[in-house]
Amino acid sequence: EAGVAQSPRYKIIEKRQSVAFWCNPISGHATLYWYQQILGQGPKLLIQFQNNGVVDDSQLPKDRFSAERLKGVDSTLKIQPAKLEDSAVYLCASSLQIGGGASEQYFGPGTRLTVT
Amino acid sequence: AQRVTQPEKLLSVFKGAPVELKCNYSYSGSPELFWYVQYSRQRLQLLLRHISRESIKGFTADLNKGETSFHLKKPFAQEEDSAMYYCALKNLGGSARQLTFGSGTQLTVLP
């Protein structure tokens, strides 16, 4: 089966600019996650969707980050305006369900963002 | 708050030697623990989960609730085991059930 797709793979922007990332989860996966992974750290959950509803966005910096999953399939994550500390790899993951045996998360290749 | 600690950033062993990657966690409830692995130029992927109690690629991990640890072990390391390993914890309470990752250990198996 096709895996989680993300684009772009790399992005370089200047601080105060805007950027958007796109994620296409595995077909049929109801749950979608966005993670931020800063160099030398593990992934940190930013937001979690169940279909097109937000389940958890407690760690999303809402003053500059936004995410949507309008039709319960693809998702976009936006940063506006970007700061230097936003430089990281942004990972998208999906799972069939949140809990139980179908909760294994499958990760995309990530988008490496560099803010200069 | 839940937390996962991997005390070793880097770990090197020789091929055929035993390897143990340490993971300690703090969580007040009943957690589910996982090990994820990322090989060079590949995606992050699940290696094993404690509830399955299985051995994957020769790796095993036992949840020790008394010591709040979930160390990953392999008796004889192979060069293809070289990768980044992340320990992760999922809280089983609430609707979100989010994963919390440790900072990772880079394992290098030397020939």
mmCIF file of C-alpha atoms in Angstrom:
data_model
loop_
_atom_site.group_PDB
_atom_site.id
_atom_site.type_symbol
_atom_site.label_atom_id
_atom_site.label_comp_id
_atom_site.label_asym_id
_atom_site.label_seq_id
_atom_site.Cartn_x
_atom_site.Cartn_y
_atom_site.Cartn_z
ATOM 1 C CA GLU A 1 0.000 0.000 0.000
ATOM 2 C CA ALA A 2 1.151 3.560 -0.566
ATOM 3 C CA GLY A 3 2.592 5.234 2.485
ATOM 4 C CA VAL A 4 2.018 8.662 3.976
ATOM 5 C CA ALA A 5 2.980 11.357 1.477
ATOM 6 C CA GLN A 6 4.322 14.778 2.359
ATOM 7 C CA SER A 7 5.396 17.784 0.356
ATOM 8 C CA PRO A 8 7.565 19.659 -0.040
ATOM 9 C CA ARG A 9 10.498 17.614 1.226
ATOM 10 C CA TYR A 10 12.650 20.657 1.861
ATOM 11 C CA LYS A 11 11.862 24.344 2.357
ATOM 12 C CA ILE A 12 14.060 27.324 3.116
ATOM 13 C CA ILE A 13 12.418 30.605 4.064
ATOM 14 C CA GLU A 14 13.355 33.826 5.806
ATOM 15 C CA LYS A 15 12.001 34.666 9.232
ATOM 16 C CA ARG A 16 8.610 36.374 9.215
ATOM 17 C CA GLN A 17 7.664 34.612 5.975
ATOM 18 C CA SER A 18 4.820 32.097 5.706
ATOM 19 C CA VAL A 19 5.047 28.440 4.797
ATOM 20 C CA ALA A 20 2.618 25.559 4.316
ATOM 21 C CA PHE A 21 3.126 21.821 4.408
ATOM 22 C CA TRP A 22 0.863 19.189 2.895
ATOM 23 C CA CYS A 23 0.169 15.626 4.018
ATOM 24 C CA ASN A 24 -1.768 12.804 2.378
ATOM 25 C CA PRO A 25 -2.348 9.941 4.831
ATOM 26 C CA ILE A 26 -2.727 6.259 4.050
ATOM 27 C CA SER A 27 -6.119 5.602 2.476
ATOM 28 C CA GLY A 28 -8.741 4.789 5.081
ATOM 29 C CA HIS A 29 -6.773 6.101 8.038
ATOM 30 C CA ALA A 30 -9.085 8.164 10.215
ATOM 31 C CA THR A 31 -6.430 9.652 12.486
ATOM 32 C CA LEU A 32 -3.771 12.097 11.334
ATOM 33 C CA TYR A 33 -0.927 13.592 13.349
ATOM 34 C CA TRP A 34 1.529 16.441 12.820
ATOM 35 C CA TYR A 35 4.818 16.313 14.718
ATOM 36 C CA GLN A 36 7.688 18.775 15.005
ATOM 37 C CA GLN A 37 11.170 17.294 15.350
ATOM 38 C CA ILE A 38 13.918 19.742 16.253
ATOM 39 C CA LEU A 39 17.485 18.576 15.626
ATOM 40 C CA GLY A 40 18.679 16.308 18.425
ATOM 41 C CA GLN A 41 15.214 15.769 19.861
ATOM 42 C CA GLY A 42 12.426 13.271 19.421
ATOM 43 C CA PRO A 43 9.225 14.111 17.568
ATOM 44 C CA LYS A 44 6.790 16.305 19.479
ATOM 45 C CA LEU A 45 3.070 16.118 18.722
ATOM 46 C CA LEU A 46 1.614 19.393 17.466
ATOM 47 C CA ILE A 47 -1.910 18.399 16.547
ATOM 48 C CA GLN A 48 -4.022 15.269 16.176
ATOM 49 C CA PHE A 49 -7.109 14.902 13.967
ATOM 50 C CA GLN A 50 -9.803 12.235 14.050
ATOM 51 C CA ASN A 51 -11.421 12.461 10.618
ATOM 52 C CA ASN A 52 -11.775 16.239 10.185
ATOM 53 C CA GLY A 53 -12.074 17.102 13.885
ATOM 54 C CA VAL A 54 -9.257 18.166 16.199
ATOM 55 C CA VAL A 55 -8.664 15.731 19.070
ATOM 56 C CA ASP A 56 -5.609 17.402 20.619
ATOM 57 C CA ASP A 57 -3.858 20.647 19.741
ATOM 58 C CA SER A 58 -2.547 21.476 23.203
ATOM 59 C CA GLN A 59 1.073 21.790 21.998
ATOM 60 C CA LEU A 60 0.348 23.773 18.853
ATOM 61 C CA PRO A 61 1.592 27.396 19.075
ATOM 62 C CA LYS A 62 -1.687 28.817 17.917
ATOM 63 C CA ASP A 63 -0.435 32.385 17.546
ATOM 64 C CA ARG A 64 1.539 31.322 14.470
ATOM 65 C CA PHE A 65 0.677 27.712 13.611
ATOM 66 C CA SER A 66 -2.572 26.487 12.105
ATOM 67 C CA ALA A 67 -3.686 23.176 10.651
ATOM 68 C CA GLU A 68 -6.740 21.875 8.914
ATOM 69 C CA ARG A 69 -8.125 18.638 7.542
ATOM 70 C CA LEU A 70 -11.242 19.810 5.775
ATOM 71 C CA LYS A 71 -12.533 16.624 4.142
ATOM 72 C CA GLY A 72 -11.073 14.186 6.619
ATOM 73 C CA VAL A 73 -8.310 13.129 4.238
ATOM 74 C CA ASP A 74 -5.443 15.501 3.313
ATOM 75 C CA SER A 75 -4.128 17.999 5.796
ATOM 76 C CA THR A 76 -2.130 21.215 5.671
ATOM 77 C CA LEU A 77 0.010 22.751 8.390
ATOM 78 C CA LYS A 78 0.815 26.450 8.123
ATOM 79 C CA ILE A 79 3.272 28.702 9.918
ATOM 80 C CA GLN A 80 2.728 32.447 9.723
ATOM 81 C CA PRO A 81 5.009 34.221 10.463
ATOM 82 C CA ALA A 82 7.958 31.855 10.838
ATOM 83 C CA LYS A 83 10.626 32.282 13.499
ATOM 84 C CA LEU A 84 14.182 30.963 13.569
ATOM 85 C CA GLU A 85 13.220 28.413 16.228
ATOM 86 C CA ASP A 86 10.697 26.842 13.847
ATOM 87 C CA SER A 87 13.575 25.235 11.938
ATOM 88 C CA ALA A 88 12.823 21.530 12.246
ATOM 89 C CA VAL A 89 11.538 18.463 10.440
ATOM 90 C CA TYR A 90 7.762 18.365 10.299
ATOM 91 C CA LEU A 91 6.431 14.822 10.301
ATOM 92 C CA CYS A 92 2.968 13.684 9.358
ATOM 93 C CA ALA A 93 1.656 10.326 10.526
ATOM 94 C CA SER A 94 -1.616 8.449 10.225
ATOM 95 C CA SER A 95 -3.329 5.506 11.886
ATOM 96 C CA LEU A 96 -6.547 3.604 11.381
ATOM 97 C CA GLN A 97 -7.824 4.611 14.807
ATOM 98 C CA ILE A 98 -6.624 6.362 17.918
ATOM 99 C CA GLY A 99 -6.605 3.397 20.270
ATOM 100 C CA GLY A 100 -6.457 -0.351 20.321
ATOM 101 C CA GLY A 101 -4.654 -2.595 17.904
ATOM 102 C CA ALA A 102 -5.292 -0.338 14.945
ATOM 103 C CA SER A 103 -3.453 2.597 16.471
ATOM 104 C CA GLU A 104 -0.017 1.969 14.955
ATOM 105 C CA GLN A 105 1.198 5.218 13.463
ATOM 106 C CA TYR A 106 2.752 5.256 9.997
ATOM 107 C CA PHE A 107 5.064 8.158 9.338
ATOM 108 C CA GLY A 108 5.737 10.167 6.231
ATOM 109 C CA PRO A 109 9.225 11.182 5.062
ATOM 110 C CA GLY A 110 8.951 14.610 6.670
ATOM 111 C CA THR A 111 9.497 18.173 5.487
ATOM 112 C CA ARG A 112 12.775 19.781 6.537
ATOM 113 C CA LEU A 113 12.199 23.486 7.198
ATOM 114 C CA THR A 114 15.072 25.920 7.538
ATOM 115 C CA VAL A 115 14.267 29.457 8.669
ATOM 116 C CA THR A 116 17.064 31.962 8.053
ATOM 117 C CA ALA B 1 3.004 15.021 32.820
ATOM 118 C CA GLN B 2 4.461 12.115 30.929
ATOM 119 C CA ARG B 3 8.147 12.008 30.073
ATOM 120 C CA VAL B 4 10.491 9.597 28.308
ATOM 121 C CA THR B 5 14.235 9.669 28.956
ATOM 122 C CA GLN B 6 16.893 8.030 26.809
ATOM 123 C CA PRO B 7 20.159 8.774 28.610
ATOM 124 C CA GLU B 8 22.505 7.815 25.776
ATOM 125 C CA LYS B 9 22.652 10.025 22.672
ATOM 126 C CA LEU B 10 25.240 7.768 21.033
ATOM 127 C CA LEU B 11 26.009 4.090 21.519
ATOM 128 C CA SER B 12 28.625 2.049 19.675
ATOM 129 C CA VAL B 13 29.109 -1.701 19.902
ATOM 130 C CA PHE B 14 30.992 -4.257 17.859
ATOM 131 C CA LYS B 15 29.217 -6.735 15.621
ATOM 132 C CA GLY B 16 28.219 -9.814 17.600
ATOM 133 C CA ALA B 17 28.270 -8.015 20.939
ATOM 134 C CA PRO B 18 25.156 -7.596 23.080
ATOM 135 C CA VAL B 19 23.435 -4.239 22.967
ATOM 136 C CA GLU B 20 21.060 -2.518 25.368
ATOM 137 C CA LEU B 21 19.408 0.825 24.676
ATOM 138 C CA LYS B 22 18.048 2.391 27.835
ATOM 139 C CA CYS B 23 14.643 3.993 28.238
ATOM 140 C CA ASN B 24 13.049 5.316 31.406
ATOM 141 C CA TYR B 25 9.645 6.898 31.668
ATOM 142 C CA SER B 26 7.522 8.844 34.082
ATOM 143 C CA TYR B 27 3.760 8.566 33.957
ATOM 144 C CA SER B 28 1.212 8.314 36.698
ATOM 145 C CA GLY B 29 -1.199 5.963 34.934
ATOM 146 C CA SER B 30 -0.874 2.752 32.941
ATOM 147 C CA PRO B 31 1.221 3.433 29.862
ATOM 148 C CA GLU B 32 1.778 1.641 26.610
ATOM 149 C CA LEU B 33 5.453 1.629 25.576
ATOM 150 C CA PHE B 34 6.957 1.415 22.110
ATOM 151 C CA TRP B 35 10.293 1.398 20.352
ATOM 152 C CA TYR B 36 10.516 3.180 16.994
ATOM 153 C CA VAL B 37 13.505 2.974 14.648
ATOM 154 C CA GLN B 38 14.748 5.170 11.820
ATOM 155 C CA TYR B 39 17.317 3.675 9.483
ATOM 156 C CA SER B 40 19.457 5.981 7.365
ATOM 157 C CA ARG B 41 17.356 7.748 4.714
ATOM 158 C CA GLN B 42 14.209 5.877 5.752
ATOM 159 C CA ARG B 43 11.039 6.806 7.581
ATOM 160 C CA LEU B 44 10.414 6.452 11.257
ATOM 161 C CA GLN B 45 8.789 3.066 11.826
ATOM 162 C CA LEU B 46 7.492 0.968 14.673
ATOM 163 C CA LEU B 47 9.920 -1.689 15.892
ATOM 164 C CA LEU B 48 7.983 -3.217 18.751
ATOM 165 C CA ARG B 49 5.399 -2.534 21.440
ATOM 166 C CA HIS B 50 5.393 -3.927 24.950
ATOM 167 C CA ILE B 51 1.880 -5.367 24.830
ATOM 168 C CA SER B 52 2.849 -7.643 21.943
ATOM 169 C CA ARG B 53 5.670 -9.214 23.928
ATOM 170 C CA GLU B 54 7.336 -10.251 20.683
ATOM 171 C CA SER B 55 10.866 -10.295 19.337
ATOM 172 C CA ILE B 56 11.431 -8.248 16.194
ATOM 173 C CA LYS B 57 14.717 -8.552 14.283
ATOM 174 C CA GLY B 58 16.141 -10.198 17.404
ATOM 175 C CA PHE B 59 15.230 -7.247 19.635
ATOM 176 C CA THR B 60 13.191 -7.596 22.808
ATOM 177 C CA ALA B 61 12.043 -5.117 25.419
ATOM 178 C CA ASP B 62 10.479 -5.782 28.792
ATOM 179 C CA LEU B 63 8.374 -3.276 30.637
ATOM 180 C CA ASN B 64 9.580 -2.967 34.245
ATOM 181 C CA LYS B 65 6.959 -0.977 36.097
ATOM 182 C CA GLY B 66 8.948 -1.015 39.339
ATOM 183 C CA GLU B 67 11.932 0.677 37.709
ATOM 184 C CA THR B 68 9.756 2.514 35.135
ATOM 185 C CA SER B 69 12.011 1.250 32.385
ATOM 186 C CA PHE B 70 11.587 -0.263 28.928
ATOM 187 C CA HIS B 71 15.110 -1.085 27.778
ATOM 188 C CA LEU B 72 15.672 -2.516 24.291
ATOM 189 C CA LYS B 73 17.998 -5.489 24.075
ATOM 190 C CA LYS B 74 19.605 -7.695 21.471
ATOM 191 C CA PRO B 75 22.072 -10.459 22.319
ATOM 192 C CA PHE B 76 24.141 -10.232 19.133
ATOM 193 C CA ALA B 77 24.212 -6.916 17.297
ATOM 194 C CA GLN B 78 24.447 -6.796 13.501
ATOM 195 C CA GLU B 79 25.767 -3.987 11.294
ATOM 196 C CA GLU B 80 22.279 -3.519 9.814
ATOM 197 C CA ASP B 81 21.013 -2.609 13.294
ATOM 198 C CA SER B 82 22.808 0.732 13.010
ATOM 199 C CA ALA B 83 20.039 3.328 13.227
ATOM 200 C CA MET B 84 18.349 5.927 15.408
ATOM 201 C CA TYR B 85 16.118 4.387 18.068
ATOM 202 C CA TYR B 86 13.322 6.225 19.850
ATOM 203 C CA CYS B 87 11.440 5.055 22.907
ATOM 204 C CA ALA B 88 7.856 6.309 23.086
ATOM 205 C CA LEU B 89 5.014 6.256 25.591
ATOM 206 C CA LYS B 90 1.303 6.430 24.923
ATOM 207 C CA ASN B 91 -1.080 7.486 27.661
ATOM 208 C CA LEU B 92 -4.051 5.186 27.724
ATOM 209 C CA GLY B 93 -6.357 7.662 29.420
ATOM 210 C CA GLY B 94 -8.428 10.311 27.671
ATOM 211 C CA SER B 95 -9.487 10.558 24.071
ATOM 212 C CA ALA B 96 -6.219 11.775 22.558
ATOM 213 C CA ARG B 97 -3.871 8.970 23.603
ATOM 214 C CA GLN B 98 -0.882 10.848 22.282
ATOM 215 C CA LEU B 99 2.628 9.489 21.840
ATOM 216 C CA THR B 100 5.489 11.083 23.767
ATOM 217 C CA PHE B 101 8.943 10.354 22.350
ATOM 218 C CA GLY B 102 12.355 10.292 23.970
ATOM 219 C CA SER B 103 15.242 12.178 22.388
ATOM 220 C CA GLY B 104 16.630 9.063 20.728
ATOM 221 C CA THR B 105 19.812 6.972 20.769
ATOM 222 C CA GLN B 106 22.010 6.654 17.693
ATOM 223 C CA LEU B 107 23.275 3.068 17.597
ATOM 224 C CA THR B 108 26.353 2.269 15.550
ATOM 225 C CA VAL B 109 27.381 -1.347 15.138
ATOM 226 C CA LEU B 110 31.036 -1.550 14.190
ATOM 227 C CA PRO B 111 32.423 -4.349 11.974
#
